[in-house]
CSV table of C-alpha atoms in Angstrom, one decimal:
chain,number,residue,atom,x,y,z
U,1,PHE,CA,0.0,-0.1,0.1
U,2,ALA,CA,1.6,2.9,-1.2
U,3,GLY,CA,0.6,6.5,-1.2
U,4,ARG,CA,-2.8,7.4,0.2
U,5,MET,CA,-4.4,5.1,2.7
U,6,ASP,CA,-7.7,5.1,3.7
U,7,ASN,CA,-9.8,2.2,5.9
U,8,ASP,CA,-10.9,0.7,3.0
U,9,CYS,CA,-7.3,-0.5,2.5
U,10,LEU,CA,-7.5,-2.1,6.3
U,11,ARG,CA,-10.1,-4.4,4.7
U,12,PHE,CA,-7.5,-6.5,3.0
U,13,LYS,CA,-5.8,-7.0,6.7
U,14,PRO,CA,-2.4,-6.7,5.1
U,15,THR,CA,0.7,-8.7,7.1
U,16,ILE,CA,2.8,-6.2,5.6
U,17,ALA,CA,2.0,-2.4,4.7
U,18,THR,CA,4.3,-0.7,3.0
U,19,THR,CA,3.3,3.3,3.1
U,20,SER,CA,5.2,5.7,1.0
U,21,TYR,CA,4.4,9.2,1.0
U,22,GLY,CA,7.1,12.5,0.1
U,23,MET,CA,6.6,12.8,-3.6
U,24,ASN,CA,3.3,15.3,-4.0
U,25,ASP,CA,3.6,16.2,-0.2
U,26,HIS,CA,6.8,18.1,-0.8
U,27,GLN,CA,4.5,20.1,-2.8
U,28,TYR,CA,7.1,20.7,-5.5
U,29,ARG,CA,9.0,23.6,-4.0
U,30,SER,CA,11.5,24.6,-1.1
U,31,TYR,CA,11.5,22.9,2.4
U,32,SER,CA,9.6,24.6,5.1
U,33,ARG,CA,8.5,23.5,8.5
U,34,GLY,CA,4.4,23.4,7.5
U,35,ILE,CA,5.7,20.9,4.8
U,36,GLY,CA,7.3,18.9,7.2
U,37,ALA,CA,4.9,19.1,10.1
U,38,ALA,CA,2.1,17.7,7.6
U,39,TYR,CA,4.1,14.8,6.6
U,40,ASP,CA,5.0,13.9,10.2
U,41,SER,CA,1.4,14.4,11.2
U,42,THR,CA,-0.4,12.5,8.4
U,43,MET,CA,2.4,9.7,8.0
U,44,ALA,CA,2.2,9.0,12.2
U,45,ASP,CA,-1.6,8.7,11.4
U,46,VAL,CA,-1.3,5.8,8.7
U,47,VAL,CA,1.2,4.3,10.6
U,48,LYS,CA,-0.8,4.3,13.9
U,49,LYS,CA,-4.0,2.8,11.6
U,50,PHE,CA,-2.0,-0.1,9.9
U,51,GLN,CA,-0.3,-1.4,13.6
U,52,ALA,CA,-3.7,-0.9,15.1
U,53,ALA,CA,-4.8,-3.6,12.7
U,54,GLY,CA,-1.6,-5.7,13.8
U,55,THR,CA,0.2,-5.2,10.5
U,56,ARG,CA,3.9,-5.1,10.3
U,57,VAL,CA,4.6,-1.2,8.9
U,58,ILE,CA,7.5,-0.3,6.6
U,59,ILE,CA,7.6,3.5,6.0
U,60,GLY,CA,9.3,4.2,2.8
U,61,SER,CA,10.6,7.6,1.6
U,62,ALA,CA,9.9,9.0,-1.6
U,63,GLY,CA,13.0,9.1,-4.5
U,64,THR,CA,14.2,12.0,-5.9
U,65,VAL,CA,13.2,14.5,-8.6
U,66,GLY,CA,15.3,14.7,-11.9
U,67,MET,CA,14.2,17.9,-13.4
U,68,ILE,CA,11.2,20.4,-12.5
U,69,PRO,CA,8.2,18.8,-14.2
U,70,SER,CA,6.5,21.0,-16.5
U,71,TRP,CA,3.2,21.0,-13.9
U,72,ALA,CA,5.3,22.5,-10.9
U,73,SER,CA,7.5,25.4,-12.3
U,74,ARG,CA,8.2,28.0,-9.8
U,75,PRO,CA,10.4,30.9,-10.1
U,76,GLY,CA,13.4,30.6,-7.8
U,77,THR,CA,13.1,27.0,-7.2
U,78,ASP,CA,15.6,24.3,-8.9
U,79,ARG,CA,15.6,20.8,-8.7
U,80,GLU,CA,18.3,20.8,-6.1
U,81,ASP,CA,15.5,22.7,-3.9
U,82,LEU,CA,13.0,19.7,-4.2
U,83,ASN,CA,15.4,17.1,-3.5
U,84,LEU,CA,16.6,19.3,-0.4
U,85,ASN,CA,13.1,19.1,0.4
U,86,LEU,CA,12.2,15.4,-0.3
U,87,ALA,CA,15.6,14.6,1.6
U,88,LYS,CA,14.4,16.7,4.7
U,89,LEU,CA,11.2,14.1,4.5
U,90,ARG,CA,13.0,11.5,4.1
U,91,ASN,CA,14.9,12.1,7.7
U,92,ILE,CA,11.4,12.8,9.2
U,93,GLY,CA,10.4,9.2,8.1
U,94,VAL,CA,13.3,7.6,9.3
U,95,ASP,CA,12.9,9.1,12.9
U,96,LEU,CA,9.2,8.6,12.8
U,97,ALA,CA,10.2,4.7,11.9
U,98,VAL,CA,12.3,4.8,15.2
U,99,LYS,CA,9.6,6.2,17.4
U,100,THR,CA,7.2,4.0,15.9
U,101,GLY,CA,9.2,0.6,15.7
U,102,SER,CA,8.6,0.4,12.2
U,103,GLY,CA,10.9,-0.7,9.1
U,104,PHE,CA,12.3,1.9,7.0
U,105,ALA,CA,12.6,1.8,3.0
U,106,ASP,CA,15.4,4.3,1.9
U,107,VAL,CA,14.3,4.8,-1.7
U,108,PHE,CA,15.9,8.5,-2.1
U,109,THR,CA,19.5,7.9,-1.4
U,110,PRO,CA,19.7,4.6,-3.8
U,111,MET,CA,17.7,6.7,-6.3
U,112,LEU,CA,19.9,9.7,-5.9
U,113,LEU,CA,23.2,7.9,-6.5
U,114,ALA,CA,21.6,5.6,-9.4
U,115,GLY,CA,20.6,9.2,-11.1
U,116,TYR,CA,24.2,10.1,-10.9
U,117,GLU,CA,25.7,6.8,-12.2
U,118,ALA,CA,23.1,6.4,-14.6
U,119,LYS,CA,24.0,10.0,-16.5
U,120,LYS,CA,27.9,9.0,-16.2
U,121,ARG,CA,27.3,5.8,-18.5
U,122,ASN,CA,24.6,7.1,-20.6
U,123,GLY,CA,24.9,10.8,-20.8
U,124,ASP,CA,22.5,13.5,-19.4
U,125,ALA,CA,19.2,12.4,-21.2
U,126,TYR,CA,19.2,9.5,-19.1
U,127,MET,CA,16.9,9.9,-15.7
U,128,VAL,CA,16.2,7.3,-13.7
U,129,GLU,CA,13.6,9.2,-12.2
U,130,GLY,CA,11.5,8.7,-15.6
U,131,ARG,CA,11.6,11.0,-18.5
U,132,ASP,CA,9.2,13.6,-17.0
U,133,GLY,CA,11.5,13.6,-14.0
U,134,VAL,CA,9.1,12.6,-11.5
U,135,HIS,CA,7.6,9.4,-12.6
U,136,PRO,CA,10.4,6.3,-13.1
U,137,GLY,CA,10.4,3.9,-15.8
U,138,GLY,CA,11.6,0.1,-15.3
U,139,ALA,CA,14.8,1.3,-14.4
U,140,GLY,CA,13.6,3.6,-11.2
U,141,HIS,CA,11.0,1.0,-10.4
U,142,LEU,CA,13.6,-1.6,-9.9
U,143,VAL,CA,15.6,0.6,-7.8
U,144,MET,CA,12.6,1.3,-5.3
U,145,ALA,CA,11.9,-2.5,-5.5
U,146,TYR,CA,15.3,-2.9,-4.6
U,147,ALA,CA,14.8,-0.4,-1.7
U,148,TYR,CA,11.8,-2.2,-0.2
U,149,LEU,CA,13.1,-5.6,-0.5
U,150,ARG,CA,16.2,-4.9,1.2
U,151,SER,CA,14.0,-3.2,4.2
U,152,PHE,CA,11.8,-6.5,4.3
U,153,GLY,CA,15.3,-8.0,5.3
U,154,PHE,CA,15.4,-10.4,2.3
U,155,ASP,CA,18.8,-11.9,1.9
U,156,GLY,CA,18.8,-12.8,-1.9
U,157,ASN,CA,20.1,-16.3,-1.6
U,158,LEU,CA,18.4,-18.6,-4.2
U,159,GLY,CA,20.7,-21.5,-3.4
U,160,SER,CA,23.8,-23.0,-4.6
U,161,ILE,CA,25.4,-25.6,-6.7
U,162,VAL,CA,28.9,-27.3,-5.5
U,163,VAL,CA,30.9,-29.3,-8.0
U,164,ASP,CA,34.0,-31.2,-7.2
U,165,PHE,CA,35.2,-31.3,-10.7
U,166,THR,CA,37.8,-34.3,-10.7
U,167,GLY,CA,35.4,-36.4,-8.3
U,168,LYS,CA,32.8,-36.2,-10.8
U,169,LYS,CA,30.5,-35.0,-7.8
U,170,ALA,CA,27.9,-32.2,-7.6
U,171,VAL,CA,25.7,-31.2,-4.7
U,172,GLY,CA,22.6,-28.5,-4.7
U,173,ARG,CA,21.5,-26.4,-1.9
U,174,ASP,CA,18.8,-24.1,-0.8
U,175,GLY,CA,16.2,-24.7,-3.6
U,176,GLN,CA,19.1,-26.1,-6.3
U,177,GLU,CA,18.6,-30.0,-7.0
U,178,VAL,CA,21.3,-31.9,-8.8
U,179,THR,CA,19.8,-34.6,-10.8
U,180,ALA,CA,23.0,-35.8,-12.6
U,181,PHE,CA,26.8,-34.9,-13.1
U,182,ASP,CA,28.8,-37.0,-15.4
U,183,GLY,CA,32.1,-35.1,-15.0
U,184,THR,CA,30.8,-32.8,-18.2
U,185,THR,CA,27.2,-32.0,-17.9
U,186,LEU,CA,25.6,-30.8,-14.8
U,187,SER,CA,21.5,-31.8,-14.8
U,188,VAL,CA,20.0,-29.1,-12.2
U,189,ARG,CA,16.3,-28.8,-11.2
U,190,SER,CA,16.0,-25.4,-10.0
U,191,HIS,CA,13.1,-24.6,-7.6
U,192,ARG,CA,14.0,-21.3,-6.8
U,193,LEU,CA,14.7,-19.3,-9.9
U,194,PRO,CA,16.9,-16.1,-10.6
U,195,PHE,CA,15.5,-12.9,-11.8
U,196,CYS,CA,15.8,-12.6,-15.4
U,197,VAL,CA,14.3,-9.8,-17.2
U,198,ILE,CA,16.1,-9.1,-21.0
U,199,ASP,CA,14.7,-5.7,-22.0
U,200,ALA,CA,15.2,-4.2,-25.7
U,201,ASP,CA,17.3,-1.7,-25.1
U,202,PRO,CA,19.3,-2.1,-21.6
U,203,ASN,CA,20.5,1.6,-22.0
U,204,GLN,CA,17.3,3.4,-21.4
U,205,PRO,CA,15.4,4.6,-18.3
U,206,ASP,CA,12.5,2.3,-19.5
U,207,SER,CA,14.8,-0.9,-18.8
U,208,VAL,CA,14.3,-2.8,-16.0
U,209,GLN,CA,17.4,-4.7,-16.6
U,210,SER,CA,18.8,-1.4,-16.8
U,211,GLY,CA,18.2,-0.7,-13.3
U,212,THR,CA,19.9,-4.0,-12.1
U,213,GLY,CA,23.0,-2.0,-13.0
U,214,LEU,CA,22.4,0.7,-10.7
U,215,VAL,CA,22.4,-0.8,-7.7
U,216,PRO,CA,23.7,-4.0,-6.4
U,217,PHE,CA,20.9,-5.7,-6.9
U,218,ASP,CA,22.3,-9.0,-8.0
U,219,ALA,CA,24.8,-9.2,-5.1
U,220,ASP,CA,22.2,-8.6,-2.5
U,221,LEU,CA,19.3,-9.8,-3.8
U,222,ASN,CA,19.5,-12.4,-7.0
U,223,ARG,CA,22.3,-14.9,-5.8
U,224,LEU,CA,22.2,-18.4,-7.7
U,225,THR,CA,25.9,-19.5,-7.4
U,226,LEU,CA,27.8,-21.9,-8.8
U,227,GLN,CA,30.8,-23.3,-7.1
U,228,VAL,CA,33.3,-25.4,-8.6
U,229,ARG,CA,36.2,-27.2,-6.8
U,230,ASN,CA,39.6,-28.8,-8.2
U,231,ALA,CA,38.7,-27.3,-11.6
U,232,PRO,CA,41.8,-27.4,-14.3
U,233,ALA,CA,44.4,-24.8,-14.2
U,234,LYS,CA,43.6,-23.1,-17.4
U,235,GLY,CA,39.9,-22.8,-15.8
U,236,LEU,CA,36.7,-23.9,-17.5
U,237,THR,CA,34.4,-22.6,-20.3
U,238,MET,CA,30.7,-23.0,-19.2
U,239,ILE,CA,27.7,-23.2,-21.4
U,240,TRP,CA,24.4,-22.5,-19.8
U,241,GLY,CA,21.6,-22.1,-22.2
U,242,GLU,CA,22.6,-19.5,-24.5
U,243,THR,CA,25.1,-18.2,-22.5
U,244,LYS,CA,29.0,-19.4,-22.8
U,245,VAL,CA,31.7,-17.8,-20.7
U,246,ASP,CA,35.3,-18.4,-20.0
U,247,LEU,CA,36.0,-18.6,-16.2
U,248,SER,CA,39.0,-19.2,-14.5
U,249,ARG,CA,39.8,-21.6,-11.7
U,250,ASP,CA,40.0,-18.9,-8.9
U,251,GLU,CA,36.6,-17.8,-10.0
U,252,LEU,CA,35.0,-20.9,-10.1
U,253,ALA,CA,36.9,-21.7,-6.7
U,254,ARG,CA,35.3,-18.5,-5.2
U,255,GLY,CA,31.5,-19.0,-6.6
U,256,VAL,CA,30.1,-17.6,-9.7
U,257,ASN,CA,26.9,-15.8,-9.6
U,258,LEU,CA,24.6,-17.3,-12.3
U,259,ALA,CA,22.2,-14.6,-12.1
U,260,GLN,CA,24.0,-12.4,-13.7
U,261,TYR,CA,23.5,-14.1,-16.9
U,262,ARG,CA,19.9,-12.8,-17.9
U,263,ASN,CA,19.6,-15.1,-21.1
U,264,ASN,CA,19.4,-18.6,-19.2
U,265,PRO,CA,17.3,-21.6,-19.6
U,266,ALA,CA,14.8,-20.0,-16.7
U,267,ARG,CA,13.8,-16.9,-18.7
U,268,LEU,CA,11.1,-17.8,-20.4
U,269,ALA,CA,9.3,-19.3,-17.1
U,270,PHE,CA,10.7,-16.0,-15.4
U,271,ALA,CA,8.8,-14.0,-18.4
U,272,ALA,CA,5.7,-16.2,-18.2
U,273,LEU,CA,5.6,-15.4,-14.2
U,274,MET,CA,5.9,-11.8,-14.7
U,275,GLU,CA,3.2,-11.6,-17.4
U,276,ALA,CA,0.7,-13.0,-14.8
U,277,VAL,CA,2.1,-10.3,-12.2
U,278,LYS,CA,1.2,-7.4,-14.6
U,279,ALA,CA,-2.0,-9.1,-15.0
U,280,LYS,CA,-2.6,-9.0,-11.4
U,281,GLN,CA,-1.4,-5.5,-10.9
U,282,ALA,CA,-3.5,-4.0,-14.0
U,283,PHE,CA,-6.4,-5.6,-12.4
U,284,GLU,CA,-5.3,-4.1,-8.7
U,285,THR,CA,-5.0,-0.8,-10.4
U,286,LYS,CA,-8.5,-1.0,-12.0
U,287,GLN,CA,-9.8,-2.1,-8.9
U,288,ILE,CA,-8.6,0.6,-6.3
U,289,LYS,CA,-8.8,3.5,-8.7
U,290,GLN,CA,-12.3,2.7,-10.6
U,291,GLU,CA,-14.1,0.1,-8.3
U,292,PHE,CA,-13.0,1.3,-5.0
U,293,HIS,CA,-13.1,4.8,-5.6
U,294,ALA,CA,-16.4,5.0,-7.6
U,295,LYS,CA,-19.1,8.0,-6.4
U,296,ASP,CA,-21.5,5.4,-5.3
U,297,ALA,CA,-18.9,2.8,-3.7
U,298,GLY,CA,-19.5,3.6,-0.3
U,299,PRO,CA,-22.7,2.1,0.6
U,300,ARG,CA,-21.7,-1.0,-1.7
U,301,MET,CA,-18.2,-1.0,-0.5
U,302,GLU,CA,-18.6,-4.5,1.1
U,303,GLU,CA,-20.1,-6.1,-2.0
U,304,ILE,CA,-17.6,-4.4,-4.4
U,305,VAL,CA,-14.8,-5.8,-2.1
U,306,ARG,CA,-16.2,-9.2,-2.3
U,307,THR,CA,-16.7,-9.4,-5.8
U,308,THR,CA,-13.7,-7.8,-7.2
U,309,GLU,CA,-11.2,-9.7,-4.8
U,310,LEU,CA,-13.1,-13.1,-6.4
U,311,GLY,CA,-11.5,-11.7,-9.6
U,312,ARG,CA,-8.1,-10.7,-7.9
U,313,ASP,CA,-7.9,-14.4,-6.2
U,314,ALA,CA,-8.3,-16.2,-9.8
U,315,LEU,CA,-5.5,-14.0,-10.8
U,316,VAL,CA,-3.3,-14.6,-7.8
U,317,ASN,CA,-4.0,-18.3,-8.3
U,318,ALA,CA,-2.5,-18.4,-11.8
U,319,ILE,CA,0.5,-16.9,-10.6
U,320,LYS,CA,0.7,-19.5,-8.2
U,321,GLY,CA,0.2,-22.1,-11.0
U,322,LEU,CA,3.6,-20.9,-12.8
U,323,VAL,CA,5.6,-21.3,-9.7
U,324,ARG,CA,7.3,-24.3,-10.7
U,325,PRO,CA,10.7,-25.8,-10.7
U,326,VAL,CA,12.7,-25.5,-14.1
U,327,ASP,CA,14.9,-28.6,-15.3
U,328,HIS,CA,18.1,-27.4,-17.1
U,329,SER,CA,21.6,-28.1,-17.8
U,330,ILE,CA,25.0,-26.8,-17.5
U,331,ARG,CA,28.2,-28.2,-19.6
U,332,PHE,CA,31.5,-27.8,-19.1
U,333,GLU,CA,34.5,-27.7,-21.4
U,334,VAL,CA,38.3,-27.6,-20.3
U,335,ARG,CA,39.9,-24.7,-21.8
U,336,SER,CA,43.0,-25.7,-23.6
């Protein structure tokens, strides 16, 4: 639950609520005490309601502004003024999280750092905050998701595969199951899949894939580790789906994060899962914006919740049906 919260949100009885104010609340102007006081009071009320419902709360800060949006131009105010305002609100959110025993998702800092890094790599036209400077595309959404997932306490371990190359032995752990290894080809059943979105142009702010390179997403949240012990001195060539890469003996001994190779055998299964999630999100947008906030919704709210949740349940079940193991293989060639 991000943005405006009312009592209808509590009908879902969420176990975790993420509540994020700040962007509109900073009024696209320089900071003032009035803005800070209003933000503090409103956010405190939101947190209080969710905690009273027995919900674990994560307070999230707003992100950053990439440029003054067309609808918010004010004489004498520049982008730095707006971001300083948002930074102030971020700090208020931190203090409130401490006071209320809530978690905190710092979206502002990674968005700020990612914005500078993206421009350095791709030029000034690239804005992680989105083309209008406020509404992020795929890259910015990835950075925001990174901040929230970290605040939930996820460690990003998708399991590991440990191979003894000379002994022709291999074992899978934490969701990775080795079904066979003949010394050359390793057969694996993965019960946990890596995040593997592939966008048409990963150098654009609309690209989710681009966002994974702007924060330590793979290192912190997307680790599927292959470790090969007793590899040949010159290393091995690993062939995994359409990925073919040379790896040194030291790299293999330390462990390689397979999730960094997006074009892998789990990609199609992951893409189908993503499409199902998008369908659910599209339904939820209509559910909240149109059904819950219809002019005559008040007296019919219980009926609206009940009937729309039936449609949402079907979409949730469709997602669950796509969460299944993927069988794949990794082939090794000794480098000459």
